[in-house]
Each structure stands twice: as structure tokens, then as C-alpha cells.
Amino acid sequence: MYKDFALKRRDFLRAAAIGGAGAAMTGLKPAWAQTVSHGSAGKGFTPLTGNNINLAVARTAFNVNGRAGHAIAINGTIPAPLIRLREGERVRIAVQNHLDEDTSIHWHGLILPFQMDGVPGVSFPGIKAHSTFTYEFPLKQAGTYWYHSHSGLQEQIGHYGPLIIDPAGSDPITSDREHVIVLSDWSFMHPHTIFTRLKQEGGFFNRQKLTLMDRLSGKVDPMTPEERDMFARMRMDPTDISDVTEAAYKFLINGHSPQENWTGIFRPGERVRLRIINAAAQTTFNLRIPGLPMTVVATDGIEVRPVEIDEFQIGNAETYDVIVQPQDRAYSFVAETIDRSGMGVATLAPRAGMRAAVPPLRERPTLGMKDMGMGHSSGGDAGAMPGGSMDRSAHGGGAAPAAASAGPPMDHSAHGGAAAPAAATGAPSAPAMDHGNMDMRDKSKVDFPVGVGVDMIAPMPMDRVGDPGIGLDDVSHRVLTYRDLVSLKPRTDQRAPTRMIEIHLTGNMERFMWSMDGQQLSENPEPYRFARKERVRMRLINDTMMTHPMHLHGHFWEIVNGHGSHQPLKHTVRVLPGGFIDLDLTADAPGDWAFHCHLLYHMHAGMMRIVTVRPLEGEAA
Ligand SMILES: [Cu+2]
């Protein structure tokens, strides 16, 4: 595979040298994603605008590094066209399906009537082959969003694009120029083949497995003997960070591989707004621009107080707006995958044709006790886990959560007997435990059936809202955490939550089974039901060792991160392995809504549920 990669690169360079290859390759890119883009301050930026938008979904061939693969494009481009709308207006979007199969478009992060949300089988029947469906809805918000197929695995092969809504009034975020940056993962392998391989062996694409020699030499393996022992007994692999890796993927930025090198042009000293969207099917990225600090000004479309950082992790379907002020030189925009098996690279430069150095892939991260839900803070004291018996006092039956902000009572009717972790927000909790007697499937801790699809119940999950994400604990520069996010505006609903529900993210890594509360969508589990306008705290507990970007349709959560009335709004949150995150929700949108992991193959495997918000008395749904 690697040899093949080198060959393709040489072919590409030769083709590029004789000219023509560049033109052929950009034929399928929309104007804003052409190889050299001047952004919205210059030419080459032609979004679809107005109140009537027409989109056509069709099969196409798509070239990456000179090789053609099977793809689905919208209006002939990958990524799909930039749709740019205005808050307060009403839009009609007609979607023609030229495929021989059903399709759909979900408007990710938009607040709209559920019938327009675009999830087949949940909010509408889908768009049948060779038919047209017209979406129509008011635009109630502004910011950086995106859209994508919610049918099968179409999103993997090109069915995604950016959507920007400009504020009705003046934009609180000022800039001289902006670029839209869409991250994605591309494979020449058919997505159903990828899924089949994963079902055959969960770690199929993981080529970073620690070898026996690594382990014996101790040179590469940073694990403690206790951790090694635990992983061995759980038959898990501490390098299993991503399901699908560089072995199967090329990582694209605005449809361009690193050697195709999408370039965003700026004038030195300008305030440049980057609207960054992770439209990848299965890849979490760590983003940085070596030599250029980024000021985060919005996430998931909503403004936050500016916070200057050097790197941040972006889960599938999250969006971040950052401001940069580049000098008269080129910069590499680096999207390194969370497992560090590969990267997407683009260039920001004052003139076309410039390139900056690209940093090498960093040392691969490995998982530790904290990622196994063992409440162990990472860092210098790794390996200091004392023996002894598990401190059950922290997990007495149904102890109320001791989150830093006012915590609502547990809803014991729905989750009777579920033990709540007593870790105060941000406080480390590492009571002594006995690895030898640890039951990784302690069924007494949960109230759902623990079958073959659940290989672990996190014994002691931590609040990880202050963690930067896997592999970023010990980098030497500033890394964003969810705790750094402070909403620019105070929240509109100041009520305290009246109840708390726990939802467990569950799975069996080896069998590639993924679920929520132990049940897959195909098993027709009961929806999570909320009363209209109910204020509820949701604790998402990750009982697996993978980062799951969880997305709730039709609503924004607030992350409970210690910022009170300025808790940040998010439509998609990364839940770190073995950890939990608390989210406050005002269930103000009646209807049935999808709630799922945004890793495409996890959702496809069943990690999806329905949230039902019932209408008020006398109100039509
Ligand atoms: Cu997932």
C-alpha cells in the first residue's frame, strides 16, 4: 500500500509537471474549493444563495491523486456546493435524486420543523430514486453549518457540503476575509467493503498495533505493567484509536489531498476567518497551523468568547470558526488524524504556489487507564495505581451526581438503581482498586441488558470536559478543551434542569457492535422521551475506549462546564473514552429526532436512538 502511494505521488508529480493534471483534477471541485482560493474577499467564491436553491444528487467519478473512484456528487461537485443563506429568511431547497437508490439531505445543526430534518425513517420517508423532494423552512440562526446524506453510507463517498447562514444584523465576528475549510476522508474501497471488514475484525485497519518486540523492549510501549495486563485480559488493543485509518483513507481538505494542496490566499496582516467543518465519515482530527495561533470565535455555528489556542481536536460533524492573522509567509494547515496514521494538509499563503514545511506525523498515542473508565488522571503518576479493593462508597446505589453546578435529581424511574459517579466536575477521582478482581462488565452498575454487544461498563468514568482529547494531554502548546468554551451570549433558558438521565455509549470493539444503553436502533428500543420545554440534564457515559462524537438533531445542548449562564451551545459533542459529559437540554422542538454517534460506521452498526419531544397540549406536532 505504501509503495503504491509513492508511485501515485510520482505519477502525479510527473503529470503535474507536464501540465493539465491540475485542471483535470479541479473539474469536480466547486469554485470555493478550487485548488487556489481567494476566499470571500476575492474571486472564485460563488455560493448558492437566495430563497430558491436547486440541488441535484448524482453518481460521478472522483479523482484523488490522479486515481478515479466511485462517488456521489451534488451539482457535480465534491464537496457539494456552498449554500449561503440569511437569518430570518425562508428557504426552499429542491433536491433532485438522480441515483438508482434513495437519498436524503440532513441540514446539520439547523433548528427547523422535524419533517424537514431529512432523516429517512425518522422524520420523513427519504427521497426515492429519480424523484424530487422540496425542503422548506425558516432560518432561525446564523453561523457555520453543513449538510450531508443520512441514507446508508453515501456520506462516505462525497455527499456532503458546507452551509453558512449570515446573521440578520451585523456579524459579531469581524474579519477581512474568510475561507471555508471542509475536512473529509476518502477511500477507494467501497464503504460496504469497509464495513464488512470492520465486522470481520474490529481492528482490521489498525496497522499500528504494538508488536511483541515493542512491548518487550519497553521502548515504544508507554504502558505500565498493570495497563498491559488489563488490555491483555480484555483482549483490547491500546492502539485502537480509529476504526478506519490511513491504510484505507486519503484525508482531504476541500476535496484536495496533501499533494494536491488546496491553498487559501490572504493578504499579510488581514484578519482571516476560517470556517472549519469536519465532514469526515469516520475521522477525528487534531488541527494546527504551525507558527500561527488560532483564536476560536464560534463552535457549531454559535459564538463563544474568543480564546487563543495552538491546536484543537475536532470530532466528526463539529464545526469551529477561528480567526488567524498570518504574516507574509506560507503556513501549513495540518489535520492530523487522532490515531496519527495520516493527515490532511492544505496551505495558507499570500501568493499561489508557496508551501510551508509539513511537520512529520507525531508519535502515536496509546490508551491508558483513564480511557478504560478507571478514573485515573493521566500524567506523571501513571503506573502508581495502588492495589487494594475498589472503593464502592463512591458508587453507592444511585448517589446523586455532585457536578459543580446545581445538579438536578436523578431520574430513578427511568434508570432505577443506576449508580452515578460522584466525581465533582473536574476533580480527579482515583480511589484504590483491585485490577485482579475488576469486573469490566459489572451489570449491577446499569439498568439495561448487558449482552454480547457490550464488552465493558466503565467502572469509574470521569468528567473529561477539561481534557483536550486522546494524544493531546502532553503537547507543549495550548490546546482547546470544552472547558475553555464560554458562550458569548447568556443562555435563553435560565431554568435549572428538573431531572437527570444517564445514557451509556456501549459497544463491543472486537465484534464492531455499537449501541446506546446496550441496544441498537434495529432492536427498536424505546425512544428517549421528553416533555415539551422540559429542562433536562443528560449525562453521556462512554463505556467504550473510542471517542464518540454524539449528535442530537433539532436541538442544541449546553455543555455543563462550569460557566453557568454562559455554558456553550453544541449540536455535536465528543465524549472521550471511559469518561462522561454532562449536557443541559431544553427540549423545545416537538417531534421525533435522531440522536446518534456521528462516526458513520458506528451509526450504521446501530449506535443511534430516537428522541421524542411531545407537543404541548392542543398543539399539532
Ligand atoms: Cu461512535
Tab-separated table of C-alpha atoms and ligand atoms in Angstrom, residues 514 547-550 597-599 602 607, ligand 1:
chain	number	residue	atom	x	y	z
A	514	TRP	CA	-22.101	-0.260	18.712
A	547	THR	CA	-14.116	8.868	21.208
A	548	HIS	CA	-17.740	9.165	20.055
A	549	PRO	CA	-18.939	12.457	18.519
A	550	MET	CA	-22.584	12.403	19.622
A	597	CYS	CA	-22.847	8.792	17.038
A	598	HIS	CA	-21.549	10.714	14.031
A	599	LEU	CA	-18.922	8.117	13.223
A	602	HIS	CA	-20.891	3.318	14.327
A	607	MET	CA	-25.375	3.493	17.596
B	1	CU	CU	-19.238	6.136	17.844
